[in-house]
mmCIF file of C-alpha atoms in Angstrom:
data_model
loop_
_atom_site.group_PDB
_atom_site.id
_atom_site.type_symbol
_atom_site.label_atom_id
_atom_site.label_comp_id
_atom_site.label_asym_id
_atom_site.label_seq_id
_atom_site.Cartn_x
_atom_site.Cartn_y
_atom_site.Cartn_z
ATOM 1 C CA MET N 973 0.003 0.010 0.036
ATOM 2 C CA GLN N 974 1.442 3.253 -0.966
ATOM 3 C CA ILE N 975 0.822 6.094 1.817
ATOM 4 C CA LEU N 976 1.317 9.865 1.174
ATOM 5 C CA ILE N 977 1.795 12.012 4.288
ATOM 6 C CA PHE N 978 1.351 15.846 4.242
ATOM 7 C CA ASN N 979 3.018 17.758 7.144
ATOM 8 C CA VAL N 980 1.853 21.382 6.405
ATOM 9 C CA GLY N 981 3.532 24.155 8.614
ATOM 10 C CA SER N 982 2.995 27.913 8.694
ATOM 11 C CA SER N 983 5.571 28.529 5.961
ATOM 12 C CA SER N 984 6.502 24.996 4.800
ATOM 13 C CA ILE N 985 5.028 21.613 3.357
ATOM 14 C CA LYS N 986 6.815 18.476 4.099
ATOM 15 C CA TYR N 987 5.500 15.238 2.367
ATOM 16 C CA SER N 988 6.611 11.619 2.666
ATOM 17 C CA LEU N 989 5.475 8.512 0.501
ATOM 18 C CA PHE N 990 5.530 5.177 2.309
ATOM 19 C CA GLN N 991 5.340 1.817 0.676
ATOM 20 C CA ASN N 992 3.595 0.259 3.777
ATOM 21 C CA LYS N 993 6.126 1.397 6.457
ATOM 22 C CA LYS N 994 9.106 1.919 4.157
ATOM 23 C CA LEU N 995 9.762 5.393 3.459
ATOM 24 C CA ILE N 996 10.311 6.015 -0.396
ATOM 25 C CA ILE N 997 10.039 9.635 -0.826
ATOM 26 C CA SER N 998 10.582 12.833 1.442
ATOM 27 C CA ASN N 999 11.087 16.090 0.580
ATOM 28 C CA LYS N 1000 10.088 19.659 1.859
ATOM 29 C CA TYR N 1001 9.197 23.139 0.269
ATOM 30 C CA GLU N 1002 10.039 26.009 2.704
ATOM 31 C CA LYS N 1003 9.637 29.689 2.896
ATOM 32 C CA LEU N 1004 6.130 29.566 1.640
ATOM 33 C CA LYS N 1005 4.410 33.132 2.061
ATOM 34 C CA SER N 1006 1.153 33.044 -0.123
ATOM 35 C CA LYS N 1007 -1.666 30.614 -1.084
ATOM 36 C CA SER N 1008 -0.379 30.622 -4.521
ATOM 37 C CA ASP N 1009 3.070 29.397 -3.043
ATOM 38 C CA TYR N 1010 1.463 26.449 -1.162
ATOM 39 C CA ILE N 1011 -0.512 25.603 -4.394
ATOM 40 C CA LYS N 1012 2.677 25.748 -6.420
ATOM 41 C CA SER N 1013 4.324 23.494 -4.088
ATOM 42 C CA PHE N 1014 1.416 21.119 -3.863
ATOM 43 C CA ASN N 1015 1.306 20.905 -7.917
ATOM 44 C CA LYS N 1016 5.163 19.898 -7.777
ATOM 45 C CA ILE N 1017 4.413 17.287 -4.932
ATOM 46 C CA LYS N 1018 1.603 15.847 -7.306
ATOM 47 C CA GLU N 1019 3.765 15.647 -10.275
ATOM 48 C CA SER N 1020 6.634 13.955 -8.123
ATOM 49 C CA VAL N 1021 3.995 11.291 -7.079
ATOM 50 C CA LYS N 1022 2.097 10.859 -10.357
ATOM 51 C CA LYS N 1023 3.432 7.479 -11.494
ATOM 52 C CA LYS N 1024 2.919 6.085 -7.946
ATOM 53 C CA LYS N 1025 -0.343 4.529 -6.885
ATOM 54 C CA VAL N 1026 -1.243 6.399 -3.906
ATOM 55 C CA ASP N 1027 -3.797 4.369 -2.035
ATOM 56 C CA LEU N 1028 -3.999 6.708 1.074
ATOM 57 C CA ILE N 1029 -3.355 10.178 2.191
ATOM 58 C CA ILE N 1030 -2.773 11.377 5.732
ATOM 59 C CA HIS N 1031 -2.547 14.802 6.878
ATOM 60 C CA ARG N 1032 -1.202 16.380 10.240
ATOM 61 C CA VAL N 1033 -3.386 19.058 11.425
ATOM 62 C CA VAL N 1034 -2.619 21.173 14.175
ATOM 63 C CA HIS N 1035 -5.888 21.987 15.854
ATOM 64 C CA GLY N 1036 -8.618 19.400 16.012
ATOM 65 C CA GLY N 1037 -10.514 20.611 19.052
ATOM 66 C CA GLU N 1038 -12.147 18.041 20.896
ATOM 67 C CA ILE N 1039 -11.521 15.302 17.996
ATOM 68 C CA LYS N 1040 -9.640 12.610 20.145
ATOM 69 C CA LYS N 1041 -8.467 10.164 17.674
ATOM 70 C CA PRO N 1042 -7.399 9.941 14.017
ATOM 71 C CA SER N 1043 -10.175 10.610 11.761
ATOM 72 C CA ARG N 1044 -11.404 9.729 8.002
ATOM 73 C CA ILE N 1045 -11.710 13.210 6.365
ATOM 74 C CA ASN N 1046 -15.281 14.118 5.440
ATOM 75 C CA SER N 1047 -17.425 17.286 5.624
ATOM 76 C CA LYS N 1048 -17.861 17.058 9.301
ATOM 77 C CA ILE N 1049 -14.185 16.946 9.932
ATOM 78 C CA LYS N 1050 -13.375 19.632 7.355
ATOM 79 C CA ASN N 1051 -15.831 21.895 9.241
ATOM 80 C CA GLN N 1052 -14.047 20.912 12.525
ATOM 81 C CA ILE N 1053 -10.718 21.892 11.118
ATOM 82 C CA LYS N 1054 -12.263 25.273 9.867
ATOM 83 C CA LYS N 1055 -13.979 25.993 13.258
ATOM 84 C CA PHE N 1056 -10.857 25.813 14.912
ATOM 85 C CA SER N 1057 -8.801 27.636 12.555
ATOM 86 C CA GLN N 1058 -9.666 30.855 14.686
ATOM 87 C CA PHE N 1059 -7.227 29.397 17.454
ATOM 88 C CA ALA N 1060 -4.541 28.012 14.926
ATOM 89 C CA PRO N 1061 -4.744 30.908 12.117
ATOM 90 C CA LEU N 1062 -1.253 30.001 10.784
ATOM 91 C CA HIS N 1063 -1.441 26.321 10.380
ATOM 92 C CA ASN N 1064 -5.320 25.057 9.939
ATOM 93 C CA PRO N 1065 -6.369 27.032 6.975
ATOM 94 C CA LYS N 1066 -3.254 25.910 5.126
ATOM 95 C CA GLN N 1067 -3.602 22.518 6.097
ATOM 96 C CA LEU N 1068 -7.449 22.558 4.911
ATOM 97 C CA LEU N 1069 -6.457 23.930 1.554
ATOM 98 C CA ILE N 1070 -3.732 21.035 1.118
ATOM 99 C CA ILE N 1071 -6.643 18.563 2.149
ATOM 100 C CA ASN N 1072 -9.067 19.916 -0.817
ATOM 101 C CA LEU N 1073 -6.281 19.921 -3.318
ATOM 102 C CA ALA N 1074 -5.100 16.490 -2.381
ATOM 103 C CA GLU N 1075 -8.452 15.037 -2.869
ATOM 104 C CA LYS N 1076 -7.819 15.075 -6.711
ATOM 105 C CA ILE N 1077 -4.882 12.627 -5.943
ATOM 106 C CA ASN N 1078 -7.080 10.414 -3.659
ATOM 107 C CA PRO N 1079 -10.244 11.077 -1.849
ATOM 108 C CA LYS N 1080 -9.483 8.394 0.622
ATOM 109 C CA GLN N 1081 -8.068 10.979 3.151
ATOM 110 C CA TYR N 1082 -7.466 10.670 7.048
ATOM 111 C CA ALA N 1083 -6.311 13.443 9.722
ATOM 112 C CA VAL N 1084 -4.037 12.931 12.443
ATOM 113 C CA PHE N 1085 -4.199 15.824 15.125
ATOM 114 C CA ASP N 1086 -1.467 17.576 17.177
ATOM 115 C CA THR N 1087 -4.092 18.034 19.706
ATOM 116 C CA GLN N 1088 -5.307 14.323 20.448
ATOM 117 C CA PHE N 1089 -2.373 13.522 22.544
ATOM 118 C CA PHE N 1090 -3.718 15.740 25.107
ATOM 119 C CA SER N 1091 -7.197 14.466 24.900
ATOM 120 C CA LYS N 1092 -6.933 12.860 28.282
ATOM 121 C CA LEU N 1093 -5.588 16.146 30.277
ATOM 122 C CA PRO N 1094 -7.208 16.144 33.876
ATOM 123 C CA LYS N 1095 -9.603 18.931 34.353
ATOM 124 C CA VAL N 1096 -7.336 20.639 36.728
ATOM 125 C CA ALA N 1097 -4.967 20.993 33.879
ATOM 126 C CA LYS N 1098 -7.351 22.053 31.034
ATOM 127 C CA ILE N 1099 -10.137 24.008 32.446
ATOM 128 C CA TYR N 1100 -9.651 28.029 32.355
ATOM 129 C CA PRO N 1101 -11.185 29.733 35.254
ATOM 130 C CA ILE N 1102 -13.852 31.786 32.995
ATOM 131 C CA PRO N 1103 -17.598 31.802 33.136
ATOM 132 C CA LYS N 1104 -18.776 28.007 32.205
ATOM 133 C CA LYS N 1105 -21.334 29.316 29.479
ATOM 134 C CA ILE N 1106 -18.788 31.249 27.596
ATOM 135 C CA ALA N 1107 -16.054 28.369 27.746
ATOM 136 C CA LYS N 1108 -18.836 25.991 26.718
ATOM 137 C CA LYS N 1109 -20.114 27.994 24.051
ATOM 138 C CA TYR N 1110 -16.867 28.856 22.288
ATOM 139 C CA SER N 1111 -15.060 25.432 23.201
ATOM 140 C CA LEU N 1112 -12.647 27.221 25.362
ATOM 141 C CA GLN N 1113 -10.045 25.302 27.043
ATOM 142 C CA LYS N 1114 -6.704 23.870 27.036
ATOM 143 C CA TYR N 1115 -5.894 21.735 23.947
ATOM 144 C CA GLY N 1116 -2.051 21.607 23.749
ATOM 145 C CA PHE N 1117 0.154 21.328 20.699
ATOM 146 C CA HIS N 1118 3.134 19.553 19.291
ATOM 147 C CA GLY N 1119 1.493 16.255 20.405
ATOM 148 C CA LEU N 1120 2.868 14.085 17.758
ATOM 149 C CA SER N 1121 6.164 15.269 18.871
ATOM 150 C CA HIS N 1122 5.856 14.791 22.327
ATOM 151 C CA LYS N 1123 4.326 11.308 21.765
ATOM 152 C CA SER N 1124 7.274 10.322 19.059
ATOM 153 C CA VAL N 1125 10.056 10.981 21.765
ATOM 154 C CA SER N 1126 8.353 9.677 24.786
ATOM 155 C CA GLU N 1127 6.605 6.476 23.485
ATOM 156 C CA ASN N 1128 9.079 4.027 24.841
ATOM 157 C CA LEU N 1129 9.785 5.495 28.119
ATOM 158 C CA LYS N 1130 8.154 4.357 31.498
ATOM 159 C CA GLY N 1131 7.227 6.344 34.492
ATOM 160 C CA LYS N 1132 7.436 9.999 34.902
ATOM 161 C CA THR N 1133 8.798 12.175 31.986
ATOM 162 C CA ILE N 1134 9.018 15.856 30.928
ATOM 163 C CA THR N 1135 9.400 16.363 27.116
ATOM 164 C CA CYS N 1136 10.822 19.682 25.874
ATOM 165 C CA HIS N 1137 9.885 20.684 22.155
ATOM 166 C CA LEU N 1138 12.347 23.304 21.837
ATOM 167 C CA GLY N 1139 12.080 25.516 18.346
ATOM 168 C CA ALA N 1140 10.518 28.406 16.983
ATOM 169 C CA GLY N 1141 7.524 27.157 18.780
ATOM 170 C CA ILE N 1142 8.160 25.732 22.093
ATOM 171 C CA SER N 1143 6.192 23.529 24.492
ATOM 172 C CA ILE N 1144 6.685 21.319 27.793
ATOM 173 C CA THR N 1145 4.577 18.491 28.353
ATOM 174 C CA ALA N 1146 4.412 16.192 31.698
ATOM 175 C CA ILE N 1147 3.751 12.389 31.019
ATOM 176 C CA LYS N 1148 2.959 9.887 33.352
ATOM 177 C CA ASN N 1149 2.707 6.187 32.138
ATOM 178 C CA LYS N 1150 2.427 7.457 28.611
ATOM 179 C CA ILE N 1151 -0.266 9.826 29.278
ATOM 180 C CA SER N 1152 0.013 13.604 29.386
ATOM 181 C CA ILE N 1153 -1.144 15.039 32.565
ATOM 182 C CA ASP N 1154 -0.513 18.796 31.625
ATOM 183 C CA THR N 1155 1.346 20.829 29.038
ATOM 184 C CA THR N 1156 2.391 24.544 28.307
ATOM 185 C CA MET N 1157 0.579 25.473 25.073
ATOM 186 C CA GLY N 1158 -3.325 26.079 25.649
ATOM 187 C CA LEU N 1159 -6.223 26.996 23.825
ATOM 188 C CA THR N 1160 -3.819 28.591 20.953
ATOM 189 C CA PRO N 1161 0.095 27.739 20.420
ATOM 190 C CA ASN N 1162 0.590 31.235 21.960
ATOM 191 C CA GLU N 1163 0.442 30.127 25.742
ATOM 192 C CA GLY N 1164 3.411 29.037 27.906
ATOM 193 C CA ILE N 1165 7.055 29.630 27.300
ATOM 194 C CA ILE N 1166 8.644 32.381 25.529
ATOM 195 C CA MET N 1167 9.057 31.528 21.712
ATOM 196 C CA ALA N 1168 10.578 32.924 18.691
ATOM 197 C CA THR N 1169 7.901 35.479 17.990
ATOM 198 C CA ARG N 1170 5.293 34.755 20.346
ATOM 199 C CA SER N 1171 5.044 36.048 23.843
ATOM 200 C CA GLY N 1172 3.857 32.722 25.647
ATOM 201 C CA ASN N 1173 2.453 33.515 29.292
ATOM 202 C CA ILE N 1174 1.767 37.328 29.954
ATOM 203 C CA ASP N 1175 -0.796 39.024 32.202
ATOM 204 C CA SER N 1176 -4.170 39.340 30.936
ATOM 205 C CA GLY N 1177 -4.249 42.881 31.862
ATOM 206 C CA LEU N 1178 -1.398 43.798 29.565
ATOM 207 C CA VAL N 1179 -3.672 42.546 26.510
ATOM 208 C CA ILE N 1180 -6.603 44.567 27.804
ATOM 209 C CA PHE N 1181 -4.652 47.663 28.135
ATOM 210 C CA LEU N 1182 -2.876 47.131 24.591
ATOM 211 C CA GLU N 1183 -6.445 46.857 23.159
ATOM 212 C CA LYS N 1184 -7.702 49.970 24.752
ATOM 213 C CA LYS N 1185 -4.795 51.782 23.093
ATOM 214 C CA GLY N 1186 -5.702 50.432 19.783
ATOM 215 C CA PHE N 1187 -2.987 48.005 19.087
ATOM 216 C CA ASN N 1188 -3.492 44.778 17.082
ATOM 217 C CA THR N 1189 -2.808 42.428 20.011
ATOM 218 C CA ASN N 1190 -2.979 39.460 17.802
ATOM 219 C CA LYS N 1191 -0.066 40.756 15.476
ATOM 220 C CA ILE N 1192 1.858 41.945 18.593
ATOM 221 C CA LEU N 1193 1.494 38.572 20.726
ATOM 222 C CA ASN N 1194 1.877 36.307 17.766
ATOM 223 C CA THR N 1195 4.425 38.069 15.616
ATOM 224 C CA GLN N 1196 6.245 40.880 17.292
ATOM 225 C CA SER N 1197 7.016 39.400 20.734
ATOM 226 C CA GLY N 1198 9.028 36.570 22.369
ATOM 227 C CA LEU N 1199 12.579 36.472 21.633
ATOM 228 C CA LYS N 1200 12.204 38.680 18.639
ATOM 229 C CA ALA N 1201 11.085 41.472 21.182
ATOM 230 C CA ILE N 1202 13.782 41.223 23.535
ATOM 231 C CA SER N 1203 16.931 40.548 21.288
ATOM 232 C CA GLY N 1204 15.510 41.725 17.802
ATOM 233 C CA PHE N 1205 16.308 38.368 16.632
ATOM 234 C CA SER N 1206 13.675 35.487 15.998
ATOM 235 C CA ASP N 1207 16.322 32.973 14.859
ATOM 236 C CA PHE N 1208 17.798 31.442 18.137
ATOM 237 C CA ARG N 1209 20.935 30.946 15.920
ATOM 238 C CA LYS N 1210 21.400 34.637 15.816
ATOM 239 C CA ILE N 1211 20.973 34.941 19.521
ATOM 240 C CA ILE N 1212 23.356 32.164 20.720
ATOM 241 C CA LYS N 1213 26.051 33.049 18.112
ATOM 242 C CA ASN N 1214 26.658 36.295 20.257
ATOM 243 C CA LEU N 1215 25.830 36.309 23.705
ATOM 244 C CA ARG N 1216 27.807 39.094 24.557
ATOM 245 C CA LYS N 1217 25.258 41.599 23.372
ATOM 246 C CA PRO N 1218 23.316 42.476 26.328
ATOM 247 C CA ASN N 1219 19.753 41.951 24.795
ATOM 248 C CA ASN N 1220 20.716 38.413 23.266
ATOM 249 C CA LYS N 1221 22.107 37.555 26.812
ATOM 250 C CA LEU N 1222 18.791 38.675 28.350
ATOM 251 C CA ALA N 1223 16.732 36.928 25.773
ATOM 252 C CA TYR N 1224 18.722 33.622 26.479
ATOM 253 C CA GLU N 1225 18.430 33.905 30.096
ATOM 254 C CA ILE N 1226 14.979 34.476 29.952
ATOM 255 C CA LEU N 1227 14.204 31.356 27.958
ATOM 256 C CA CYS N 1228 16.404 29.159 30.125
ATOM 257 C CA TYR N 1229 14.602 30.598 33.206
ATOM 258 C CA GLN N 1230 11.297 29.926 32.063
ATOM 259 C CA ILE N 1231 12.204 26.404 30.625
ATOM 260 C CA THR N 1232 13.755 25.390 34.103
ATOM 261 C CA LYS N 1233 10.666 26.680 36.123
ATOM 262 C CA GLN N 1234 8.335 24.889 33.904
ATOM 263 C CA ILE N 1235 10.473 21.758 34.483
ATOM 264 C CA GLY N 1236 10.422 22.114 38.197
ATOM 265 C CA ALA N 1237 6.867 22.676 38.219
ATOM 266 C CA TYR N 1238 6.069 19.714 36.156
ATOM 267 C CA THR N 1239 8.415 17.708 38.449
ATOM 268 C CA ALA N 1240 5.805 18.712 41.333
ATOM 269 C CA ALA N 1241 2.844 17.807 39.169
ATOM 270 C CA LEU N 1242 4.202 14.414 38.464
ATOM 271 C CA ASN N 1243 5.522 14.088 42.027
ATOM 272 C CA GLY N 1244 8.934 13.107 40.700
ATOM 273 C CA LEU N 1245 10.767 12.598 37.657
ATOM 274 C CA ASN N 1246 12.475 9.554 35.708
ATOM 275 C CA ASN N 1247 13.194 11.067 32.187
ATOM 276 C CA LEU N 1248 13.900 14.490 30.848
ATOM 277 C CA VAL N 1249 13.815 14.664 26.829
ATOM 278 C CA PHE N 1250 14.944 17.482 24.772
ATOM 279 C CA THR N 1251 13.747 17.605 21.243
ATOM 280 C CA GLY N 1252 12.992 20.059 18.276
ATOM 281 C CA PRO N 1253 15.603 22.000 16.304
ATOM 282 C CA ILE N 1254 17.002 23.844 19.381
ATOM 283 C CA GLY N 1255 16.805 20.899 21.872
ATOM 284 C CA GLU N 1256 18.563 18.621 19.609
ATOM 285 C CA ASN N 1257 21.220 20.823 18.668
ATOM 286 C CA VAL N 1258 22.223 23.458 21.410
ATOM 287 C CA SER N 1259 24.371 21.738 24.017
ATOM 288 C CA LYS N 1260 24.844 24.848 25.947
ATOM 289 C CA LEU N 1261 21.244 25.511 26.548
ATOM 290 C CA ARG N 1262 20.714 21.870 27.911
ATOM 291 C CA LYS N 1263 23.685 22.227 30.153
ATOM 292 C CA ASP N 1264 22.504 25.756 31.459
ATOM 293 C CA ILE N 1265 19.011 24.320 31.881
ATOM 294 C CA CYS N 1266 20.161 21.132 33.792
ATOM 295 C CA SER N 1267 22.614 22.826 35.857
ATOM 296 C CA HIS N 1268 19.630 24.598 37.690
ATOM 297 C CA LEU N 1269 18.180 21.170 38.463
ATOM 298 C CA GLU N 1270 20.646 19.850 40.494
ATOM 299 C CA PHE N 1271 18.236 19.707 43.167
ATOM 300 C CA LEU N 1272 16.664 16.655 41.304
ATOM 301 C CA LYS N 1273 20.062 15.124 41.117
ATOM 302 C CA ILE N 1274 20.514 15.600 37.413
ATOM 303 C CA LYS N 1275 23.989 15.214 36.138
ATOM 304 C CA LEU N 1276 25.180 15.597 32.522
ATOM 305 C CA ASP N 1277 28.085 13.817 30.844
ATOM 306 C CA LYS N 1278 29.874 16.831 29.178
ATOM 307 C CA ASN N 1279 31.251 15.019 26.388
ATOM 308 C CA LYS N 1280 27.862 13.396 25.477
ATOM 309 C CA ASN N 1281 26.058 16.466 25.868
ATOM 310 C CA LEU N 1282 28.385 18.146 23.520
ATOM 311 C CA GLN N 1283 28.285 15.525 21.025
ATOM 312 C CA ASN N 1284 24.347 15.494 21.058
ATOM 313 C CA LYS N 1285 24.163 11.708 22.072
ATOM 314 C CA GLU N 1286 20.836 10.204 22.697
ATOM 315 C CA ILE N 1287 21.560 9.951 26.358
ATOM 316 C CA ILE N 1288 23.424 12.639 27.856
ATOM 317 C CA SER N 1289 23.128 12.038 31.601
ATOM 318 C CA SER N 1290 25.955 10.562 33.552
ATOM 319 C CA ARG N 1291 25.757 7.065 34.872
ATOM 320 C CA THR N 1292 25.107 8.610 38.560
ATOM 321 C CA SER N 1293 22.222 10.917 37.307
ATOM 322 C CA LYS N 1294 18.941 10.166 39.183
ATOM 323 C CA VAL N 1295 17.139 11.125 36.196
ATOM 324 C CA LYS N 1296 17.811 9.992 32.686
ATOM 325 C CA VAL N 1297 18.389 12.806 30.094
ATOM 326 C CA TYR N 1298 17.796 12.319 26.479
ATOM 327 C CA VAL N 1299 18.195 14.088 23.144
ATOM 328 C CA ARG N 1300 15.969 12.599 20.745
ATOM 329 C CA LYS N 1301 14.853 13.668 17.077
ATOM 330 C CA THR N 1302 11.215 13.788 16.701
ATOM 331 C CA ASN N 1303 9.552 11.512 14.193
ATOM 332 C CA GLU N 1304 6.030 12.932 13.540
ATOM 333 C CA GLU N 1305 5.791 10.794 10.391
ATOM 334 C CA LYS N 1306 6.261 7.687 11.982
ATOM 335 C CA ILE N 1307 3.488 8.278 14.750
ATOM 336 C CA ILE N 1308 1.142 9.892 11.926
ATOM 337 C CA LEU N 1309 1.683 6.375 9.819
ATOM 338 C CA ASN N 1310 1.073 4.194 12.849
ATOM 339 C CA GLU N 1311 -1.977 5.882 14.185
ATOM 340 C CA VAL N 1312 -3.883 5.630 10.793
ATOM 341 C CA LEU N 1313 -2.620 1.690 10.114
ATOM 342 C CA LYS N 1314 -4.170 1.074 13.568
ATOM 343 C CA ILE N 1315 -7.688 1.670 12.342
ATOM 344 C CA ILE N 1316 -7.841 0.964 8.797
#
C-alpha cells in the first residue's frame, strides 16, 4: 500500500511517501508566503508522485479541538478544522487548503491531530477559570500542541517523563505512564514559554491595556513578541552566536529561566521525575542550553555527561544521574502513519 503523508506548517510543506512502513520519498518546500506558493508546491508534489499509485493520504492537522483520535476526512471533519482555524490561524487554513487539493489525488484521506495526544488531560490542567457558559459556547479550554512530537520522543519511556520541544515554537509536556497530564500550550499555540515571535504567558491585563490603546494584539503577541522583542532576532541561532550582546544575553536567560521553572513545576505535578527529553531544532542541537537548564536542576540530582552533551548523544546524563536525560529527534511521520494503520 502506497501512503502519502502531508505535514503542512506555517511556511512549509513536508511530504513523505511510504510503501507500507518503508519510506520511499521525502521532501520539503520552505519559505512559502502566500496561498499561491502553497498551491504551486502542492502541484510539484502531485507531479512527483503521479507515477505512484497512492492508496491513502494522511494529513497532520494542528488543531482538532475535541477530536480525540485519527479521523477519516469528510465534511464534518473539514468543518471542525475550519472552526478551530481561529485558534490556529497560521496552520489550520493551510492544512485545509492542502486537504482539498489532495482530494484530486485520492479522496481517501485521514487526519491525525496534534491536539489528540492531550485528549486525556485532567480537568485541573485543562479548564480555564472563566464563566462556564462562555467556555462551553466557544469550546474554550486547554488543548495543547506539538502532541505528535511529544508522543514520538516519549512512547518507549516508562514512569514520569517531561518532554521539551524547543524550536520556533516551544512546548513542555508532563507525561505519566505514557499519558500527558499537563502541557504548556493551551487553547492556542501562544500560551506557555517565550518563543521566537510569540509572547507565551503574559498578564491578561496587559492584553486589555494594549487593546484599549488601539494596538493589534494578535499581531503583536504572535509575530512581534518573544525572543524577537527582547533581542531583535527571532532566529535563535543569531542569539546564541553572540551572547555578549546584552539583549541577546537577556533573551537567552529568560528562555533558560522559563524552561527550568516549568520543568520544576511539572516535576511537582508528576510527584517525581524519571526522564527528561529535549527535542526540536533547538533542543536537539544546542548543547549549551541543555547544560544551562540542567545546571539549575541539580536539586533533582540531574547530572550531565559533558562530552555526550557536546556530541548531542541520545543519552546525555551521567551514570550517577538520578534522572535520565535524552536528546531525541522527533519523528512525527512515524507516529502519523502508525496511528492511522491501527484503525484502517
